[in-house]
Amino acid sequence: MKKFGFFIFLFCAFNSFAQDSTYTRGIINTLTSKTFWGRGYTKDGMKKAADYIEDAYQKIGLLPMGTAYKQTFNFPVNTFPGKMMVAINGKKLIPGKDFIINNESPGIKQKARLKQIDSLNYQATPSFIISLKDKLTWSVATEVGELTTIQLNKKNFTAIPKEISADIENKFIPNFQAANICGWVKGTKYPDSLLMITAHYDHLGGMGADTYFPGANDNAAGVATLLSLAKYYAANPQPYSIGFICFAAEEAGLLGSAYFVENPLVPLNKIKFLLNLDLVGTGEAGITVVNASVYPKAFAQLNEINNEHHYISKINSRGKAANSDHYFFTEKGVPTFFIYTQGGPSAYHDIYDRPENLPLTKYQDLFKLIVGFNQKLME
């Protein structure tokens, strides 16, 4: 009778956390808010996000993976904290909507005539280029180039660019400090065996003083899912230890995960499997698993669980790829999957990746699939 009651407890706990969409949505709304300024390099956005996640770890009851939750490191980055003014043919453009500046660009203050290079590119001086784009996509640079390039949204600007006026400020930070946030739940039977769940919490930050990139799907959704899983496992300790890492500086070139792999807080050979969550806020068109072909047995187990419970409409197999924080673990021989969802809004690395546009279509089912997969790994 006691054993039956224990299983009823686990069942209720599992469903309680699996259905806790309110908690997950709240995290996404918070991390994408103006206060966190795109979780990047201006207005202390990344630091505020790190403090928020560290506080969440403490409230959940995770143990620090090392002597503290934060694993700090430094790297160079080009930022745009101030002026971000561009006018074409005398018309001021809206940052993020009408134009973006390439991330490695130096600042510039200039008014000049434009010379057409081809149908999509115009030049003001040898070091100042204007390009017309179908979609504005931003990123992060760790160096400053010699060329200032501004991308214009073709849909919002149909006139021929003849004259430009720009006043843009950049600030290069040679030693920007960031931190990975690392915690764990101790295993009840095999504490030295570790299953790891990871997600990057950084995004692109701000472009100028008034425009920021919220990063709802990329990757507030991944962090929210990780924290929901942390809540579940803290309330339901497993035979294996379960680790949780929220990486910084993924958008700057997977720098946080690279630093952890070279300075591990746990022996890498103790990690029996790692699941990296990035872009998991949709799912109506299924999910894709990077490294599926590298670990066919594990991929078969994942499909076995899904086929039994019909969580996800389609699980796509993909090979090895250096496209998220799983990669350096893979290179060190740690078995890893990188999971991302498909379908839904197409916003990516732009100002439209907002929480109100994110459906979380398969959040609950992905949660259950991950818990089921981890359970299978511990059998």
Short mmCIF file of C-alpha atoms in Angstrom, two decimals, residues 29-326:
data_model
loop_
_atom_site.label_atom_id
_atom_site.label_comp_id
_atom_site.label_asym_id
_atom_site.label_seq_id
_atom_site.Cartn_x
_atom_site.Cartn_y
_atom_site.Cartn_z
CA ASN A 29 7.71 37.26 -19.88
CA THR A 30 10.26 38.34 -17.28
CA LEU A 31 13.39 37.47 -19.24
CA THR A 32 12.10 39.23 -22.36
CA SER A 33 11.02 42.37 -20.53
CA LYS A 34 12.59 45.78 -21.05
CA THR A 35 14.32 45.49 -17.67
CA PHE A 36 16.57 42.72 -18.99
CA TRP A 37 17.23 44.61 -22.25
CA GLY A 38 17.71 41.58 -24.45
CA ARG A 39 19.96 39.83 -21.92
CA GLY A 40 23.00 41.30 -23.60
CA TYR A 41 25.83 43.76 -23.29
CA THR A 42 24.26 47.11 -22.49
CA LYS A 43 22.20 48.32 -19.54
CA ASP A 44 23.49 45.30 -17.52
CA GLY A 45 21.03 43.06 -19.34
CA MET A 46 23.02 39.84 -19.14
CA LYS A 47 24.01 40.43 -15.51
CA LYS A 48 20.39 41.04 -14.50
CA ALA A 49 19.37 37.81 -16.23
CA ALA A 50 22.17 35.88 -14.49
CA ASP A 51 21.09 37.23 -11.08
CA TYR A 52 17.47 36.32 -11.83
CA ILE A 53 18.37 32.73 -12.78
CA GLU A 54 20.65 32.35 -9.76
CA ASP A 55 17.77 33.45 -7.54
CA ALA A 56 15.47 30.94 -9.29
CA TYR A 57 18.00 28.14 -8.61
CA GLN A 58 18.05 29.07 -4.93
CA LYS A 59 14.25 29.16 -4.66
CA ILE A 60 13.96 25.80 -6.41
CA GLY A 61 16.54 24.30 -4.06
CA LEU A 62 19.32 23.39 -6.47
CA LEU A 63 22.79 22.83 -5.08
CA PRO A 64 25.65 24.92 -6.55
CA MET A 65 27.70 22.85 -8.98
CA GLY A 66 30.91 24.37 -7.67
CA THR A 67 31.51 26.68 -4.74
CA ALA A 68 28.88 29.06 -6.17
CA TYR A 69 26.15 29.01 -8.81
CA LYS A 70 28.03 31.39 -11.10
CA GLN A 71 31.04 30.41 -13.19
CA THR A 72 32.48 33.69 -14.43
CA PHE A 73 34.60 34.32 -17.51
CA ASN A 74 35.60 37.22 -19.77
CA PHE A 75 35.59 37.91 -23.49
CA PRO A 76 35.67 40.89 -25.88
CA VAL A 77 32.48 42.26 -27.42
CA ASN A 78 31.40 45.15 -29.64
CA THR A 79 28.39 47.03 -28.24
CA PHE A 80 26.07 49.85 -29.28
CA PRO A 81 24.94 51.61 -26.08
CA GLY A 82 24.12 55.09 -27.35
CA LYS A 83 23.17 56.97 -30.49
CA MET A 84 21.57 54.94 -33.28
CA MET A 85 20.32 57.45 -35.86
CA VAL A 86 20.05 56.73 -39.57
CA ALA A 87 18.20 58.85 -42.14
CA ILE A 88 17.92 57.99 -45.83
CA ASN A 89 16.90 60.71 -48.29
CA GLY A 90 16.07 62.90 -45.30
CA LYS A 91 13.73 60.33 -43.69
CA LYS A 92 14.65 59.04 -40.23
CA LEU A 93 14.49 55.26 -39.97
CA ILE A 94 13.40 53.13 -37.00
CA PRO A 95 16.16 50.93 -35.52
CA GLY A 96 15.37 47.22 -35.68
CA LYS A 97 12.33 47.74 -37.88
CA ASP A 98 13.76 49.73 -40.79
CA PHE A 99 17.48 49.07 -40.34
CA ILE A 100 20.17 47.34 -38.33
CA ILE A 101 23.89 47.99 -38.13
CA ASN A 102 26.18 45.02 -38.69
CA ASN A 103 27.45 43.84 -35.32
CA GLU A 104 31.17 44.27 -36.06
CA SER A 105 30.76 47.84 -37.36
CA PRO A 106 32.58 50.79 -35.82
CA GLY A 107 30.54 53.84 -34.94
CA ILE A 108 30.15 56.62 -37.47
CA LYS A 109 28.89 60.19 -37.73
CA GLN A 110 28.53 61.25 -41.33
CA LYS A 111 26.27 62.74 -43.98
CA ALA A 112 27.07 61.65 -47.55
CA ARG A 113 25.77 60.93 -51.01
CA LEU A 114 25.29 57.28 -51.91
CA LYS A 115 26.80 55.59 -54.94
CA GLN A 116 25.10 52.48 -56.28
CA ILE A 117 27.32 49.38 -56.41
CA ASP A 118 24.64 46.94 -57.60
CA SER A 119 20.89 46.43 -57.16
CA LEU A 120 21.20 45.74 -53.43
CA ASN A 121 24.30 47.64 -52.28
CA TYR A 122 25.25 51.31 -52.06
CA GLN A 123 28.44 53.01 -50.91
CA ALA A 124 28.95 56.34 -49.16
CA THR A 125 32.71 56.12 -48.61
CA PRO A 126 35.17 53.26 -48.90
CA SER A 127 34.30 52.32 -45.30
CA PHE A 128 30.52 52.88 -45.32
CA ILE A 129 28.13 50.45 -47.06
CA ILE A 130 24.33 50.27 -47.30
CA SER A 131 22.71 46.89 -48.12
CA LEU A 132 19.06 46.11 -48.86
CA LYS A 133 17.78 42.94 -47.18
CA ASP A 134 14.55 40.92 -47.21
CA LYS A 135 14.93 40.29 -43.47
CA LEU A 136 16.93 42.09 -40.81
CA THR A 137 18.91 39.62 -38.70
CA TRP A 138 21.29 40.72 -35.96
CA SER A 139 24.05 38.98 -34.02
CA VAL A 140 27.01 39.63 -31.69
CA ALA A 141 30.62 40.41 -32.63
CA THR A 142 33.75 39.95 -30.52
CA GLU A 143 35.80 42.39 -32.59
CA VAL A 144 35.43 45.67 -34.45
CA GLY A 145 35.95 45.73 -38.19
CA GLU A 146 36.97 48.59 -40.45
CA LEU A 147 33.71 48.74 -42.41
CA THR A 148 30.44 50.23 -41.17
CA THR A 149 27.56 48.40 -42.83
CA ILE A 150 23.89 49.27 -42.42
CA GLN A 151 21.18 46.89 -43.58
CA LEU A 152 17.87 48.34 -44.77
CA ASN A 153 14.59 46.46 -44.75
CA LYS A 154 13.52 46.29 -48.41
CA LYS A 155 9.86 45.93 -47.40
CA ASN A 156 9.86 49.18 -45.44
CA PHE A 157 12.03 51.26 -47.75
CA THR A 158 11.20 51.20 -51.45
CA ALA A 159 12.82 54.44 -52.63
CA ILE A 160 16.27 54.48 -54.20
CA PRO A 161 18.77 55.45 -51.46
CA LYS A 162 20.55 58.61 -52.62
CA GLU A 163 21.71 60.26 -49.41
CA ILE A 164 22.46 59.03 -45.91
CA SER A 165 22.90 60.74 -42.58
CA ALA A 166 24.11 58.57 -39.70
CA ASP A 167 25.09 59.11 -36.08
CA ILE A 168 25.93 55.77 -34.47
CA GLU A 169 27.94 55.08 -31.34
CA ASN A 170 29.76 51.84 -30.63
CA LYS A 171 31.76 50.82 -27.57
CA PHE A 172 34.25 47.97 -27.68
CA ILE A 173 34.59 46.14 -24.35
CA PRO A 174 37.81 44.06 -24.28
CA ASN A 175 36.95 42.16 -21.07
CA PHE A 176 33.21 41.83 -20.73
CA GLN A 177 32.38 39.65 -17.72
CA ALA A 178 29.68 36.99 -18.00
CA ALA A 179 28.72 33.91 -16.01
CA ASN A 180 27.35 30.44 -16.57
CA ILE A 181 24.75 29.53 -13.92
CA CYS A 182 25.28 25.96 -12.71
CA GLY A 183 23.28 23.86 -10.24
CA TRP A 184 22.24 20.28 -9.57
CA VAL A 185 19.97 17.87 -7.71
CA LYS A 186 21.87 15.07 -5.97
CA GLY A 187 21.02 11.53 -7.05
CA THR A 188 19.52 9.15 -4.49
CA LYS A 189 21.36 6.00 -5.63
CA TYR A 190 24.14 6.93 -8.08
CA PRO A 191 25.06 10.54 -7.21
CA ASP A 192 28.27 10.38 -9.26
CA SER A 193 26.30 9.62 -12.44
CA LEU A 194 24.94 12.80 -13.96
CA LEU A 195 22.27 13.69 -16.51
CA MET A 196 22.65 17.28 -17.70
CA ILE A 197 20.09 19.77 -19.02
CA THR A 198 21.42 22.98 -20.57
CA ALA A 199 20.14 26.16 -22.24
CA HIS A 200 21.73 29.52 -23.02
CA TYR A 201 20.16 32.54 -21.34
CA ASP A 202 21.94 35.33 -23.22
CA HIS A 203 20.53 37.00 -26.32
CA LEU A 204 21.54 39.94 -28.51
CA GLY A 205 20.95 42.78 -26.07
CA GLY A 206 20.26 46.28 -27.37
CA MET A 207 21.09 48.21 -30.53
CA GLY A 208 21.25 51.81 -29.39
CA ALA A 209 19.59 53.40 -26.37
CA ASP A 210 15.99 52.66 -27.37
CA THR A 211 15.88 49.29 -29.19
CA TYR A 212 16.37 45.82 -27.74
CA PHE A 213 15.90 42.23 -28.94
CA PRO A 214 13.59 40.29 -26.55
CA GLY A 215 14.67 36.75 -27.53
CA ALA A 216 11.52 34.89 -26.46
CA ASN A 217 12.07 31.71 -28.46
CA ASP A 218 15.83 32.29 -28.50
CA ASN A 219 16.23 31.38 -25.75
CA ALA A 220 13.95 32.49 -22.91
CA ALA A 221 11.79 29.46 -23.77
CA GLY A 222 14.75 27.12 -23.27
CA VAL A 223 15.62 28.67 -19.91
CA ALA A 224 11.99 28.51 -18.78
CA THR A 225 11.76 24.84 -19.74
CA LEU A 226 15.04 24.11 -17.92
CA LEU A 227 13.80 25.83 -14.76
CA SER A 228 10.49 23.94 -14.94
CA LEU A 229 12.42 20.68 -15.18
CA ALA A 230 14.61 21.80 -12.28
CA LYS A 231 11.47 22.33 -10.18
CA TYR A 232 10.26 18.85 -11.04
CA TYR A 233 13.53 17.10 -10.28
CA ALA A 234 14.12 19.06 -7.06
CA ALA A 235 10.74 17.80 -5.83
CA ASN A 236 11.37 14.30 -7.23
CA PRO A 237 15.06 13.35 -6.83
CA GLN A 238 16.16 10.60 -9.18
CA PRO A 239 18.67 7.72 -8.87
CA TYR A 240 21.13 9.78 -10.94
CA SER A 241 22.08 13.36 -10.18
CA ILE A 242 20.49 15.91 -12.52
CA GLY A 243 22.55 18.97 -13.48
CA PHE A 244 21.36 22.28 -14.90
CA ILE A 245 23.49 24.87 -16.70
CA CYS A 246 22.30 28.16 -18.16
CA PHE A 247 25.11 29.30 -20.44
CA ALA A 248 26.14 32.87 -21.21
CA ALA A 249 27.62 34.13 -24.49
CA GLU A 250 26.12 31.52 -26.81
CA GLU A 251 25.25 34.26 -29.27
CA ALA A 252 28.86 35.47 -29.23
CA GLY A 253 30.12 32.10 -30.49
CA LEU A 254 29.23 29.37 -27.93
CA LEU A 255 31.73 30.97 -25.56
CA GLY A 256 30.05 29.99 -22.28
CA SER A 257 29.82 26.30 -23.08
CA ALA A 258 33.36 26.32 -24.50
CA TYR A 259 34.60 27.81 -21.24
CA PHE A 260 32.74 25.23 -19.13
CA VAL A 261 34.11 22.31 -21.15
CA GLU A 262 37.66 23.58 -20.68
CA ASN A 263 37.01 24.38 -17.00
CA PRO A 264 34.44 21.75 -15.96
CA LEU A 265 32.81 21.97 -12.55
CA VAL A 266 32.05 18.24 -12.73
CA PRO A 267 34.12 15.51 -14.42
CA LEU A 268 32.93 15.32 -18.01
CA ASN A 269 33.16 11.54 -17.98
CA LYS A 270 30.51 11.48 -15.24
CA ILE A 271 27.95 13.07 -17.57
CA LYS A 272 26.01 10.10 -18.94
CA PHE A 273 23.90 12.25 -21.27
CA LEU A 274 23.31 15.93 -21.95
CA LEU A 275 20.17 17.54 -23.40
CA ASN A 276 20.58 21.08 -24.74
CA LEU A 277 17.41 23.13 -25.21
CA ASP A 278 17.41 26.05 -27.65
CA LEU A 279 14.47 27.47 -29.66
CA VAL A 280 11.86 25.25 -28.00
CA GLY A 281 8.88 27.63 -27.89
CA THR A 282 6.90 26.17 -30.81
CA GLY A 283 6.50 22.56 -32.00
CA GLU A 284 3.42 22.15 -34.15
CA ALA A 285 5.68 20.88 -36.95
CA GLY A 286 7.62 18.60 -34.61
CA ILE A 287 11.12 18.73 -33.14
CA THR A 288 14.61 18.17 -34.52
CA VAL A 289 17.35 16.33 -32.66
CA VAL A 290 20.93 17.29 -33.53
CA ASN A 291 23.34 14.36 -32.99
CA ALA A 292 20.53 11.86 -33.60
CA SER A 293 22.66 10.00 -36.13
CA VAL A 294 25.68 10.13 -33.80
CA TYR A 295 23.80 8.34 -31.01
CA PRO A 296 21.33 6.06 -32.80
CA LYS A 297 20.54 3.91 -29.75
CA ALA A 298 19.56 6.94 -27.67
CA PHE A 299 17.57 8.35 -30.58
CA ALA A 300 15.70 5.06 -30.90
CA GLN A 301 14.87 5.22 -27.18
CA LEU A 302 13.55 8.77 -27.60
CA ASN A 303 11.35 7.65 -30.47
CA GLU A 304 10.16 4.61 -28.54
CA ILE A 305 8.87 6.85 -25.76
CA ASN A 306 7.27 9.23 -28.23
CA ASN A 307 5.62 6.45 -30.22
CA GLU A 308 4.12 5.05 -27.04
CA HIS A 309 2.70 8.34 -25.77
CA HIS A 310 2.30 10.38 -29.00
CA TYR A 311 3.83 13.53 -27.49
CA ILE A 312 5.35 15.03 -30.64
CA SER A 313 3.96 14.76 -34.18
CA LYS A 314 7.38 14.22 -35.74
CA ILE A 315 10.95 13.81 -34.47
CA ASN A 316 13.45 14.72 -37.16
CA SER A 317 16.95 13.28 -37.15
CA ARG A 318 19.95 15.52 -37.77
CA GLY A 319 23.65 14.81 -37.68
CA LYS A 320 26.48 16.55 -35.89
CA ALA A 321 26.39 20.35 -36.02
CA ALA A 322 28.22 23.18 -34.24
CA ASN A 323 25.05 25.23 -33.88
CA SER A 324 24.46 25.40 -30.12
CA ASP A 325 26.00 24.74 -26.71
CA HIS A 326 25.97 20.95 -26.99
#
